PDB file of C-alpha atoms and ligand atoms in Angstrom:
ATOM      1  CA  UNK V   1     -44.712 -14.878 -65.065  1.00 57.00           C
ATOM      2  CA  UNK V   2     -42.918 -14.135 -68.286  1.00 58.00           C
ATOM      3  CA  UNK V   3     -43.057 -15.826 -71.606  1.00 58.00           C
ATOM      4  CA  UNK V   4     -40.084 -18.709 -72.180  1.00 62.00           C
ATOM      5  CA  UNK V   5     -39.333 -16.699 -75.487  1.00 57.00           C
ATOM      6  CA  UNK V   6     -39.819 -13.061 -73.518  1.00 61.00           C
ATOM      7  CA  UNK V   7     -37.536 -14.424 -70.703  1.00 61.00           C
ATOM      8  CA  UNK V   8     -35.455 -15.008 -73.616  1.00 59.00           C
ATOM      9  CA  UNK V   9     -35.278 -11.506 -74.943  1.00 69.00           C
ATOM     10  CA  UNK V  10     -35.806  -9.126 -71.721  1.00 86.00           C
ATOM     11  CA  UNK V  11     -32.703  -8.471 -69.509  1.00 90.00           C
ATOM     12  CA  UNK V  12     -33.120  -8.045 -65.517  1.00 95.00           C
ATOM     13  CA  UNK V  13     -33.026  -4.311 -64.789  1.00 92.00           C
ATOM     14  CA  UNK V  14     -30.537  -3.393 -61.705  1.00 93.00           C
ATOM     15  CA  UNK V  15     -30.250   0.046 -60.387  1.00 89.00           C
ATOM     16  CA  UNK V  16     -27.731   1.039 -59.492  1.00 93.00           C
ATOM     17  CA  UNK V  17     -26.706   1.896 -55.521  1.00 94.00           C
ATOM     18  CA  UNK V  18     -27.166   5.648 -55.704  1.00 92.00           C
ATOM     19  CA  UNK V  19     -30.525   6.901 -56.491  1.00 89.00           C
ATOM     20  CA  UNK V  20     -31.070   8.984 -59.645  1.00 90.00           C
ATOM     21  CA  UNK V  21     -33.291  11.687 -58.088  1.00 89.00           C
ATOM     22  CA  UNK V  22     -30.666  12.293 -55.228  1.00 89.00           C
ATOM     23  CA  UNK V  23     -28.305  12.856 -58.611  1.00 93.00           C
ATOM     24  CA  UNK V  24     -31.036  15.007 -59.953  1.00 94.00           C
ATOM     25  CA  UNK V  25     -32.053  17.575 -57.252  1.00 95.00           C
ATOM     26  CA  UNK V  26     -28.221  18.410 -56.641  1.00 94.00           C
ATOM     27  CA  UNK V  27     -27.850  18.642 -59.893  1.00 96.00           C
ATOM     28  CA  UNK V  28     -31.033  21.291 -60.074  1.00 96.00           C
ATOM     29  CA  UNK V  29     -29.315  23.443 -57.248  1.00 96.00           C
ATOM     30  CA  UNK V  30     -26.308  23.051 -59.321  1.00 95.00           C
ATOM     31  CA  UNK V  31     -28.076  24.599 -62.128  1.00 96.00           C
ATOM     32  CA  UNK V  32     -29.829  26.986 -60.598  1.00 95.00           C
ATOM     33  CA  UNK V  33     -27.012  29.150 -58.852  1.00 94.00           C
ATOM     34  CA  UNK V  34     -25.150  28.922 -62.776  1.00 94.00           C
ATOM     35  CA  UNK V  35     -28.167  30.366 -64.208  1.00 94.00           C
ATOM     36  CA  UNK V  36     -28.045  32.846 -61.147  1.00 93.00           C
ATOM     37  CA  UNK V  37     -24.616  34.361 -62.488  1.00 94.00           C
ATOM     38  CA  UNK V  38     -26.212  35.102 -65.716  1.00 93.00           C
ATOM     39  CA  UNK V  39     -28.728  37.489 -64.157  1.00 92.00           C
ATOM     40  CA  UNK V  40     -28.419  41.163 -64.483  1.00 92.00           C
ATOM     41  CA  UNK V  41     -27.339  41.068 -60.226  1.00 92.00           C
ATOM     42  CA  UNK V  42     -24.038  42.720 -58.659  1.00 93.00           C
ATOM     43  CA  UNK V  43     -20.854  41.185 -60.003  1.00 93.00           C
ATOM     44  CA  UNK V  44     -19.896  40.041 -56.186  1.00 94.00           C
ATOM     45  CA  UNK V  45     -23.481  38.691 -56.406  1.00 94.00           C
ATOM     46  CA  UNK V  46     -22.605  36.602 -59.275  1.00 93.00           C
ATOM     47  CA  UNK V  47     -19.523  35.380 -58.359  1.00 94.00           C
ATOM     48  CA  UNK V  48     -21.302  34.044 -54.967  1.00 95.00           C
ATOM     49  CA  UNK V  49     -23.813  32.111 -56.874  1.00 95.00           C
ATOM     50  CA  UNK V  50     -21.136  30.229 -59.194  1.00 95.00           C
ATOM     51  CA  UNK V  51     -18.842  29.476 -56.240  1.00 96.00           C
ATOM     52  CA  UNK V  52     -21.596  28.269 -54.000  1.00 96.00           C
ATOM     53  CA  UNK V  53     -22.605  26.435 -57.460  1.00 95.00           C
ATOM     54  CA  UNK V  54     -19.221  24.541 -57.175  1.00 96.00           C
ATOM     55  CA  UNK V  55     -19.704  22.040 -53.688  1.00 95.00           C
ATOM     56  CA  UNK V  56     -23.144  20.544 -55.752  1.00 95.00           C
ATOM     57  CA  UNK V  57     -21.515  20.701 -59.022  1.00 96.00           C
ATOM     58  CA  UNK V  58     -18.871  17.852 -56.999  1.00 93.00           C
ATOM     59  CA  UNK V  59     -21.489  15.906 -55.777  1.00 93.00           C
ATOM     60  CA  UNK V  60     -23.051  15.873 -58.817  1.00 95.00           C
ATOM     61  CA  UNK V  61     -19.523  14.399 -60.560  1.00 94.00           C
ATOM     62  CA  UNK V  62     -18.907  12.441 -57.203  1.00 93.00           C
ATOM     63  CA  UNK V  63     -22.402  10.785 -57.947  1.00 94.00           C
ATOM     64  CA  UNK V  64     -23.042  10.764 -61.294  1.00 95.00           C
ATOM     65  CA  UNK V  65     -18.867   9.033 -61.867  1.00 95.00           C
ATOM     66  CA  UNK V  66     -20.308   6.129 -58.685  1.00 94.00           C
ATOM     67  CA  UNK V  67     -23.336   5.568 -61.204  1.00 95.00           C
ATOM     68  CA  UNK V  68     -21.253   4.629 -63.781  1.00 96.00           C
ATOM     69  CA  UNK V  69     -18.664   2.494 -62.193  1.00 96.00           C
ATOM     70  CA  UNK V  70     -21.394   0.810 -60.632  1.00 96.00           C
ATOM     71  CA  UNK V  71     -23.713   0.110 -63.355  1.00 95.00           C
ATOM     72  CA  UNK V  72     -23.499  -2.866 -65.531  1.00 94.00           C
ATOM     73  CA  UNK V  73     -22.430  -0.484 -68.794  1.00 94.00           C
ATOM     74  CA  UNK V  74     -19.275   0.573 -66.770  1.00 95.00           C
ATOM     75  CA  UNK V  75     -16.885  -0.566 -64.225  1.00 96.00           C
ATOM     76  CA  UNK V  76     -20.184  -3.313 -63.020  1.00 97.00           C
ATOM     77  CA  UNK V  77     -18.709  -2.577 -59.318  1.00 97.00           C
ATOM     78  CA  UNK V  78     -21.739  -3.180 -57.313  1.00 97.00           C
ATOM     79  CA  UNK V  79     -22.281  -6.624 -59.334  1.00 98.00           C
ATOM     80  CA  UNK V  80     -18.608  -7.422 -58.298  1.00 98.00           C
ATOM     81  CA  UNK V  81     -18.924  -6.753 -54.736  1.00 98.00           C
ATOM     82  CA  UNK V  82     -22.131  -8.954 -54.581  1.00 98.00           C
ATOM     83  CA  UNK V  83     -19.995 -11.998 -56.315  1.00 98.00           C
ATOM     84  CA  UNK V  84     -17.659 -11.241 -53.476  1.00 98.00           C
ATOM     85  CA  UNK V  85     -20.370 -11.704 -51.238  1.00 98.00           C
ATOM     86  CA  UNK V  86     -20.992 -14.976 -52.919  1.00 97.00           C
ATOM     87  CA  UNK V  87     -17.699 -16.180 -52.476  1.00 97.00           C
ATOM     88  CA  UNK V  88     -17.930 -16.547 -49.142  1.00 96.00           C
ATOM     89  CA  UNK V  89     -20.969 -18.171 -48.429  1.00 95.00           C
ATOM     90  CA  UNK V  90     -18.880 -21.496 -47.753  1.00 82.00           C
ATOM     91  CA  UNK V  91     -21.561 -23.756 -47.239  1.00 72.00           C
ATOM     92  CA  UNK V  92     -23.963 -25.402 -49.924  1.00 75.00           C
ATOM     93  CA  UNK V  93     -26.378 -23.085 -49.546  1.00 74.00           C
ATOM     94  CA  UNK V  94     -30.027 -24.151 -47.721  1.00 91.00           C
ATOM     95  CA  UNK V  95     -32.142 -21.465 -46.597  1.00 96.00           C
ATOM     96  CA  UNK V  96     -31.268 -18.318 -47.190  1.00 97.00           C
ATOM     97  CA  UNK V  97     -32.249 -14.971 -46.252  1.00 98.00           C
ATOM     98  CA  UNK V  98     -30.938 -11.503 -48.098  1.00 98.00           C
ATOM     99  CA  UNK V  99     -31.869  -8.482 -46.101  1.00 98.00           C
ATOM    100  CA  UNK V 100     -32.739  -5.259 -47.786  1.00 98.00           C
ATOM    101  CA  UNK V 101     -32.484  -7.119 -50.978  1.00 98.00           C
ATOM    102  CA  UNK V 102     -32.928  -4.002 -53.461  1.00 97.00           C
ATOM    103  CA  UNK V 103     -33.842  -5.376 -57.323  1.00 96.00           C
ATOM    104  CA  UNK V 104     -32.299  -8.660 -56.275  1.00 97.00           C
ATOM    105  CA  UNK V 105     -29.424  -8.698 -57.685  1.00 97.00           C
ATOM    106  CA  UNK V 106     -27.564 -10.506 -54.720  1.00 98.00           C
ATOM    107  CA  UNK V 107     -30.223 -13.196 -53.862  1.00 98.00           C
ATOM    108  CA  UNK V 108     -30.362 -13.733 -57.526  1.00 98.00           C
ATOM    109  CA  UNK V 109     -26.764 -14.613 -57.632  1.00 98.00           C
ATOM    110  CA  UNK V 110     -27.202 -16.727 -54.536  1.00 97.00           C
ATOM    111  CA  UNK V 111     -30.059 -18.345 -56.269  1.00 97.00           C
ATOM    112  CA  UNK V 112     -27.872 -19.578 -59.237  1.00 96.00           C
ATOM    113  CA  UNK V 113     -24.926 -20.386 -57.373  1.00 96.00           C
ATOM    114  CA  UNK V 114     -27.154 -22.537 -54.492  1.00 95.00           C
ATOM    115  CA  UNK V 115     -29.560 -24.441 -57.122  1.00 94.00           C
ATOM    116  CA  UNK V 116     -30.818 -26.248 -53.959  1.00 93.00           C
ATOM    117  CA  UNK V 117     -31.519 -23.517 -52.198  1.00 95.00           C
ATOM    118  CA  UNK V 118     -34.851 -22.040 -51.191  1.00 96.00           C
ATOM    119  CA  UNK V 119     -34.192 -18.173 -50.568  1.00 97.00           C
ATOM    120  CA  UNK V 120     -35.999 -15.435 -49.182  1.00 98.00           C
ATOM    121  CA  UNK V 121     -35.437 -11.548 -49.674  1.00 98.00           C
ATOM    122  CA  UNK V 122     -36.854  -9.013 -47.717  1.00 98.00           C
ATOM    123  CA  UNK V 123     -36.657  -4.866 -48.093  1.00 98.00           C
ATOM    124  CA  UNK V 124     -39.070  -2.552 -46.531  1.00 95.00           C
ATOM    125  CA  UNK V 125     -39.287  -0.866 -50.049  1.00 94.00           C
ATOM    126  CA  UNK V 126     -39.624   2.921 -49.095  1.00 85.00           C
ATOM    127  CA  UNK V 127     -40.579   5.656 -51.539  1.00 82.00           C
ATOM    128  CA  UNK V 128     -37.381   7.138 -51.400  1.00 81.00           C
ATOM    129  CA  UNK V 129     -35.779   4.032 -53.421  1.00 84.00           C
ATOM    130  CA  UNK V 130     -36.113   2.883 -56.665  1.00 86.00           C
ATOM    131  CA  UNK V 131     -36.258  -0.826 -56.574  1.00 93.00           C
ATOM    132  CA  UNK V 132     -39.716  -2.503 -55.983  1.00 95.00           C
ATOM    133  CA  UNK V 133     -41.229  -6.201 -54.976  1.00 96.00           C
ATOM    134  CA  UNK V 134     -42.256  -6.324 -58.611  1.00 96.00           C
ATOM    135  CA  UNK V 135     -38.999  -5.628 -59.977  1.00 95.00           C
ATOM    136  CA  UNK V 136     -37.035  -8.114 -57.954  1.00 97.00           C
ATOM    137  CA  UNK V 137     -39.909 -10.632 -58.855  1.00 97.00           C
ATOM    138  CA  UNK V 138     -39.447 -10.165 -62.798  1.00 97.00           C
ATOM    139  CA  UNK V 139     -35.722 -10.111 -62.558  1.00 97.00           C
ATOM    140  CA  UNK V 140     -35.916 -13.456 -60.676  1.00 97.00           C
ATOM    141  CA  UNK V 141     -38.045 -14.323 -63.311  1.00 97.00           C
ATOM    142  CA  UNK V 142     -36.118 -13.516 -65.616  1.00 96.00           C
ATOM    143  CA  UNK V 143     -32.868 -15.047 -64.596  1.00 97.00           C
ATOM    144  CA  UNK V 144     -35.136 -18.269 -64.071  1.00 96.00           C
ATOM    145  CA  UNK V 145     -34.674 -18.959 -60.171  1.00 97.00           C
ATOM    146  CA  UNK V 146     -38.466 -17.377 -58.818  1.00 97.00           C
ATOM    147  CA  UNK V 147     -39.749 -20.316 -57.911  1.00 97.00           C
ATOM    148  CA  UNK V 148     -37.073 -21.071 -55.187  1.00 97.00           C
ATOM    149  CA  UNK V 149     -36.792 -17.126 -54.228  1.00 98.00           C
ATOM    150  CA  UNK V 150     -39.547 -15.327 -52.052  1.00 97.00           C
ATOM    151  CA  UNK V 151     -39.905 -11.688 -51.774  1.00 98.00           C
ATOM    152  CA  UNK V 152     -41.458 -10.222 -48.764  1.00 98.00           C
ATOM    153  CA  UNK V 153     -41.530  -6.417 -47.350  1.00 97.00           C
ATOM    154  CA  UNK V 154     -40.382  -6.107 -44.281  1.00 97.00           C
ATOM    155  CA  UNK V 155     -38.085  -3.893 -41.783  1.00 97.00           C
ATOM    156  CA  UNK V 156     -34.541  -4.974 -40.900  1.00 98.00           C
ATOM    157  CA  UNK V 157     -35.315  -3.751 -37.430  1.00 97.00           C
ATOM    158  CA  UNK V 158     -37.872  -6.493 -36.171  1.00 97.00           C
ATOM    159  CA  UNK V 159     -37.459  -9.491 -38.845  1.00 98.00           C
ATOM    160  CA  UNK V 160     -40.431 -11.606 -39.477  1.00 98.00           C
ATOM    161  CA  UNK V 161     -38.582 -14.568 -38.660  1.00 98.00           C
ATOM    162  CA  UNK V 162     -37.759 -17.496 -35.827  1.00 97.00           C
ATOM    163  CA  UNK V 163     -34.162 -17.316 -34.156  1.00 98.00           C
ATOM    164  CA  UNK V 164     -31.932 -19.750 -36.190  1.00 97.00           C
ATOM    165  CA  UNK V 165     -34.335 -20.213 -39.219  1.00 97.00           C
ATOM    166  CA  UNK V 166     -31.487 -19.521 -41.802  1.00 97.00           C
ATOM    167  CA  UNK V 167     -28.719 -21.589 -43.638  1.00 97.00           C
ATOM    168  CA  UNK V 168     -27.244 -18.316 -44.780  1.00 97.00           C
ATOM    169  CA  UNK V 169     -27.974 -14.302 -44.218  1.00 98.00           C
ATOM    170  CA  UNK V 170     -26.762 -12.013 -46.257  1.00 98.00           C
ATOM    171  CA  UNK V 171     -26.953  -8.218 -46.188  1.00 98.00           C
ATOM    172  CA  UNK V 172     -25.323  -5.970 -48.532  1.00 98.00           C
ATOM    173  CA  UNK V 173     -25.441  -1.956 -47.581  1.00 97.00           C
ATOM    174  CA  UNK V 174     -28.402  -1.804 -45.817  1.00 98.00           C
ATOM    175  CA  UNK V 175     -28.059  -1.755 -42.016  1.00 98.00           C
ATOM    176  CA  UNK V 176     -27.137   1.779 -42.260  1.00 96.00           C
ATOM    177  CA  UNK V 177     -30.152   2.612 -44.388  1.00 95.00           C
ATOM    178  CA  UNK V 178     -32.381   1.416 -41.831  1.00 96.00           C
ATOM    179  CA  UNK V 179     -34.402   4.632 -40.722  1.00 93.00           C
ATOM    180  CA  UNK V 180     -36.415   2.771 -37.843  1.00 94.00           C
ATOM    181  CA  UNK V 181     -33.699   1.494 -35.598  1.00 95.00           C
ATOM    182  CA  UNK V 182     -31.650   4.569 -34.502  1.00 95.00           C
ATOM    183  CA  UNK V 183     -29.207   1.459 -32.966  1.00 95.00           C
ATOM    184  CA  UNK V 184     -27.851  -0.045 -36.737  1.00 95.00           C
ATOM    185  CA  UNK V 185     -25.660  -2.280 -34.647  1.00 95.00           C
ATOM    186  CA  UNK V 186     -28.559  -3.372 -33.227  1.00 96.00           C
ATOM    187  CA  UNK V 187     -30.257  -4.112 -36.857  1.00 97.00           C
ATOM    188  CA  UNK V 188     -26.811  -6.323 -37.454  1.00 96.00           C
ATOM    189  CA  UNK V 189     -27.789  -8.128 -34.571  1.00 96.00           C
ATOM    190  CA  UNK V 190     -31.246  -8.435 -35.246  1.00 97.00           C
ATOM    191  CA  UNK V 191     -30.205 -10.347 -38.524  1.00 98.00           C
ATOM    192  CA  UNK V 192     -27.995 -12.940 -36.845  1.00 97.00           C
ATOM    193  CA  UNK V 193     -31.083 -13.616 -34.738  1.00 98.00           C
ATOM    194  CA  UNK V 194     -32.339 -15.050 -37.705  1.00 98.00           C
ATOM    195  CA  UNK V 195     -28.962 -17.318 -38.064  1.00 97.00           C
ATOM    196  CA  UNK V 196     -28.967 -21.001 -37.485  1.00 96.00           C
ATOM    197  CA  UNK V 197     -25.847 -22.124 -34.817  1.00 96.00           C
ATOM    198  CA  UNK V 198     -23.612 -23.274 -37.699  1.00 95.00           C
ATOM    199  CA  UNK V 199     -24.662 -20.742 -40.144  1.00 96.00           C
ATOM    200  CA  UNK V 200     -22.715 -18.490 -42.661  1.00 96.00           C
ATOM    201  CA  UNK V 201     -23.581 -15.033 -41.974  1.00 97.00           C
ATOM    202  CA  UNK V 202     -22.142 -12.228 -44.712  1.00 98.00           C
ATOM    203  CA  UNK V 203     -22.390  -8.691 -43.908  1.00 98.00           C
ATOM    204  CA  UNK V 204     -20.878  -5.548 -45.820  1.00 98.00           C
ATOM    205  CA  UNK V 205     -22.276  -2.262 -44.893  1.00 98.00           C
ATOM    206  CA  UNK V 206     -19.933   1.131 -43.962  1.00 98.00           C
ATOM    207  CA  UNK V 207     -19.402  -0.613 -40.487  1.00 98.00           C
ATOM    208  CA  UNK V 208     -16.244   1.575 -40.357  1.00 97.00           C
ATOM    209  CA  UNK V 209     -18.712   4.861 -40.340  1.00 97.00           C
ATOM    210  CA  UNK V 210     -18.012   6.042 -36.606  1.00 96.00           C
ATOM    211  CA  UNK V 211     -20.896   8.241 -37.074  1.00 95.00           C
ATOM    212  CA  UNK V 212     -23.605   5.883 -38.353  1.00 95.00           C
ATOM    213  CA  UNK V 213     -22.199   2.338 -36.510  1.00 96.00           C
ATOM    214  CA  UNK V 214     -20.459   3.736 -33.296  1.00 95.00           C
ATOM    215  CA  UNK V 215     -17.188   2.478 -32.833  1.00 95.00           C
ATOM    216  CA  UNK V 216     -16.601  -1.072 -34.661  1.00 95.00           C
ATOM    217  CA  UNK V 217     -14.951  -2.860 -32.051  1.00 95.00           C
ATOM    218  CA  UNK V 218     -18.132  -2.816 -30.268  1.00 93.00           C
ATOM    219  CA  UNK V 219     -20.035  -4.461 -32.878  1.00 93.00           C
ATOM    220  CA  UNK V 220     -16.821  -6.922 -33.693  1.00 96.00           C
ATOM    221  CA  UNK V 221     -16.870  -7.444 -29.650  1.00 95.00           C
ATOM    222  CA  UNK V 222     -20.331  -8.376 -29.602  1.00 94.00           C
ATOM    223  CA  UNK V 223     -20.029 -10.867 -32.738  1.00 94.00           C
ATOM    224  CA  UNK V 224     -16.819 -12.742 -31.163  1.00 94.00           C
ATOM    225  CA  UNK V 225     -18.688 -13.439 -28.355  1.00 95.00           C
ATOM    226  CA  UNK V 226     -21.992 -14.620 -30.198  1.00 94.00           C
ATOM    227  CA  UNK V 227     -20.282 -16.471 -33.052  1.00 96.00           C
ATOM    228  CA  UNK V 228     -18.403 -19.180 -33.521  1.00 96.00           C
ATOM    229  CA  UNK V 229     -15.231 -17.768 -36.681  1.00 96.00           C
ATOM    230  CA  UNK V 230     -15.335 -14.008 -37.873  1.00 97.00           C
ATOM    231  CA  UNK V 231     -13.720 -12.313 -40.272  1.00 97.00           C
ATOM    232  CA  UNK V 232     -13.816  -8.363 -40.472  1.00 97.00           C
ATOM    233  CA  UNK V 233     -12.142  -7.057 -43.583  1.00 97.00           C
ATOM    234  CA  UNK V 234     -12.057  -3.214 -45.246  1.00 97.00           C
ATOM    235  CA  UNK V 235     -14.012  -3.809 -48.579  1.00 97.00           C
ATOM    236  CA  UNK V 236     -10.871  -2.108 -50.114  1.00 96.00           C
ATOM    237  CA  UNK V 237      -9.022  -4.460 -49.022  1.00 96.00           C
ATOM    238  CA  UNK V 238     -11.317  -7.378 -50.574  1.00 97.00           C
ATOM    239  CA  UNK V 239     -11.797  -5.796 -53.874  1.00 97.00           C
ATOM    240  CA  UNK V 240      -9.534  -3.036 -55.682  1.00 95.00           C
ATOM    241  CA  UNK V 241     -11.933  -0.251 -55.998  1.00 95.00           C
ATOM    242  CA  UNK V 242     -11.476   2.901 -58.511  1.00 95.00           C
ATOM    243  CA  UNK V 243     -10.291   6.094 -55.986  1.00 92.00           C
ATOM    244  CA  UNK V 244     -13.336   8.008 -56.477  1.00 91.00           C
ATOM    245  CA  UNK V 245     -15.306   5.410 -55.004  1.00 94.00           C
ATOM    246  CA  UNK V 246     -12.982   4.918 -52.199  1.00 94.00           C
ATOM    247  CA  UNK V 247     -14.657   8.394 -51.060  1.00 91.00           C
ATOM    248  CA  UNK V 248     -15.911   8.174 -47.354  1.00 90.00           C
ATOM    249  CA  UNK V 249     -19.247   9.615 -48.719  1.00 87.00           C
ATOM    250  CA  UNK V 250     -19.321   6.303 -50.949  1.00 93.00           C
ATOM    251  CA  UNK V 251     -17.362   3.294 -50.209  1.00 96.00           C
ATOM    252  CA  UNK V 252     -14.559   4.419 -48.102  1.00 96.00           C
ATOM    253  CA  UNK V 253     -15.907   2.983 -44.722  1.00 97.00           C
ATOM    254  CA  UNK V 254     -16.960   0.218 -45.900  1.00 98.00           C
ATOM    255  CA  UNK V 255     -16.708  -3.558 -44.848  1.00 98.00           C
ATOM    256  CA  UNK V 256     -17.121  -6.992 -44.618  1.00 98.00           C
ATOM    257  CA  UNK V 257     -17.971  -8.900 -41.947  1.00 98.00           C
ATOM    258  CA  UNK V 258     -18.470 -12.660 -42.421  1.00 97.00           C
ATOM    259  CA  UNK V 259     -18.307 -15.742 -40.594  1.00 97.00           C
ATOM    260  CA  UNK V 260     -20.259 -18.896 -39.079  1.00 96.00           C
ATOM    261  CA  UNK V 261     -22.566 -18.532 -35.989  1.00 96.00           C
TER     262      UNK V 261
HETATM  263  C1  SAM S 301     -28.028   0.657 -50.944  1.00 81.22           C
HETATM  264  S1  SAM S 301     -29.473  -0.290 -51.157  1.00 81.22           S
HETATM  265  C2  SAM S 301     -28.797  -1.916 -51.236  1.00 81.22           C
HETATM  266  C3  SAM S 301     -29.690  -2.878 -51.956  1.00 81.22           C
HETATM  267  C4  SAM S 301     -29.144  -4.290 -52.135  1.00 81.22           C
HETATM  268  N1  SAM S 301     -28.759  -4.879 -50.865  1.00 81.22           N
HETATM  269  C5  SAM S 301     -27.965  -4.326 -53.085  1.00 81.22           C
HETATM  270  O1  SAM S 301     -26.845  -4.592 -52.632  1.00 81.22           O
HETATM  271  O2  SAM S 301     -28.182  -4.082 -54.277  1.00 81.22           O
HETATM  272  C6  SAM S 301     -30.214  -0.227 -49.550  1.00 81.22           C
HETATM  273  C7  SAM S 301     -31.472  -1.048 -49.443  1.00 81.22           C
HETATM  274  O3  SAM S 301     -31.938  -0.985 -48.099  1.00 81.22           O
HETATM  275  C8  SAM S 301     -33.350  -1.027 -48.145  1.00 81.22           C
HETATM  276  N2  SAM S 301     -33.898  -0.609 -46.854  1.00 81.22           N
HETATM  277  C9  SAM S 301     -33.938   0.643 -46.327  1.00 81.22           C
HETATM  278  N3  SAM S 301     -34.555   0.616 -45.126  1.00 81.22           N
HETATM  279  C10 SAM S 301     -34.891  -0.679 -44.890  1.00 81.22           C
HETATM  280  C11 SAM S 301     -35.548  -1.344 -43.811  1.00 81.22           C
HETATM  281  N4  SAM S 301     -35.978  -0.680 -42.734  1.00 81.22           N
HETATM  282  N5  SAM S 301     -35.714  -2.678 -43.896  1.00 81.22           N
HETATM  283  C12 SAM S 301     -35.295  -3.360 -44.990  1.00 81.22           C
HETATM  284  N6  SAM S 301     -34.674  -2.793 -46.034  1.00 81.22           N
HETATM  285  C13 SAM S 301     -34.479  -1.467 -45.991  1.00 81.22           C
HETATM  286  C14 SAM S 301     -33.681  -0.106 -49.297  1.00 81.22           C
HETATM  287  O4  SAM S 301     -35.011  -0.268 -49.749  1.00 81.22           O
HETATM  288  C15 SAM S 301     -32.636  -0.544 -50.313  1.00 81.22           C
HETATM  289  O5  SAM S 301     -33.111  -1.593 -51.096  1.00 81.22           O
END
């Protein structure tokens, strides 16, 4: 637990959706083939290094421009999509769940918005990510809501949870992250398992990624018949979103789902 006066002075820290050392190794290949055309190598040598340089040198801007119109120091985009989130949670709150919560920033909002709420977030935390239990814990802290929020590590695919034990669920961008269900439908699914009869469930994930979620309509099929209002929106369509981030390898197929169980 922090300090009242160090609450005072230290700010929540929220990365960002993209991970800094996916940035950093394409970035290093980047490098690597420039330095190549420097080398005392065949001119049709050289020229092959820079122009195989040029795909990573894209990513690298692709990535390192979605950083920065995420973050809170530029365009703040993925704390904007959360308040949409927020927006339509249309009930007063309860119990809440937030699956694959990150650093917290979405329960955190949830937390302030509900202050009757008791709320629960659960990620499974893996190596390859850099948000942490302790992090979300100290930016709940922080932000002055930890004693209502819980943290708890745990997989999407088999929640440690009753059916209908939630008010609210919430999931922002993390069904398709989920490495242990090859089914991420099926993860969906598995989280309005958790969903009271009544409930307010709010999905947005890239639901409109053929590749990753099958065809939609299956998923949207499956929710008509298992809930009682839905809503399926392209994010785009929710929010305006700068171009670059309308790219399919960022936000382009992404989507909300929401409605009451
Ligand atoms: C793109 S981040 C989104 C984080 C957060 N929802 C937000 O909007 O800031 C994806 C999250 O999914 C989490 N994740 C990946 N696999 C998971 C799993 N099997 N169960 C729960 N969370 C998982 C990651 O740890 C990461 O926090």
């Amino acid at each position: 637990m922090l300090r009242t006066a160090n609450r005072l002075t230290t700010k929540p820290k929220y990365q960002t959706w993209i991970r800094m050392n996916k940035l950093l190794i394409f970035l290093g290949i980047s490098l690597l083939f420039l330095m190549v055309t420097f080398f005392p190598i065949p001119t049709p040598l050289r020229v092959l290094s820079g122009l195989l340089a040029l795909p990573f040198l894209y990513i690298v801007f692709i990535l390192s421009y979605s950083i920065y119109q995420f973050a809170g120091f530029g365009g703040n985009y993925q704390s904007k999509i959360h308040d949409v989130i927020v927006s339509k949670v249309d009930n007063r709150g309860g119990n809440i769940l937030d699956i694959g919560t990150g650093s917290g920033s979405l329960i955190i909002k949830l937390a302030k918005k509900f202050p009757h709420s008791s709320l629960t977030g659960i990620d499974y935390w893996g190596e390859n990510w850099e948000y942490s239990k302790d992090q979300c814990e100290r930016n709940a802290d922080i932000e002055g809501v930890s004693d209502r929020i819980h943290f708890l590590k745990a997989s999407a695919s088999k929640l440690p949870f009753q059916d209908g034990e939630f008010d609210v669920v919430v999931s922002c961008l993390t069904f398709h992250e989920v490495k242990d269900s090859i089914d991420k439908t099926a993860v969906a699914k598995e989280a309005l398992r958790t969903l009271k009869p009544g409930g307010t469930f709010v999905f947005m994930d890239l639901f409109l990624d053929e590749k990753t979620f099958g065809d939609v309509n299956g998923l949207l099929k499956f929710l008509k018949k298992n809930v009682s209002s839905i809503q399926a929106d392209k994010l785009s369509d929710t929010i305006p979103l700068p171009r670059i981030l309308l790219n399919k390898k960022v936000l382009g197929h992404g989507m909300i789902i929401c409605g009451r169980k």
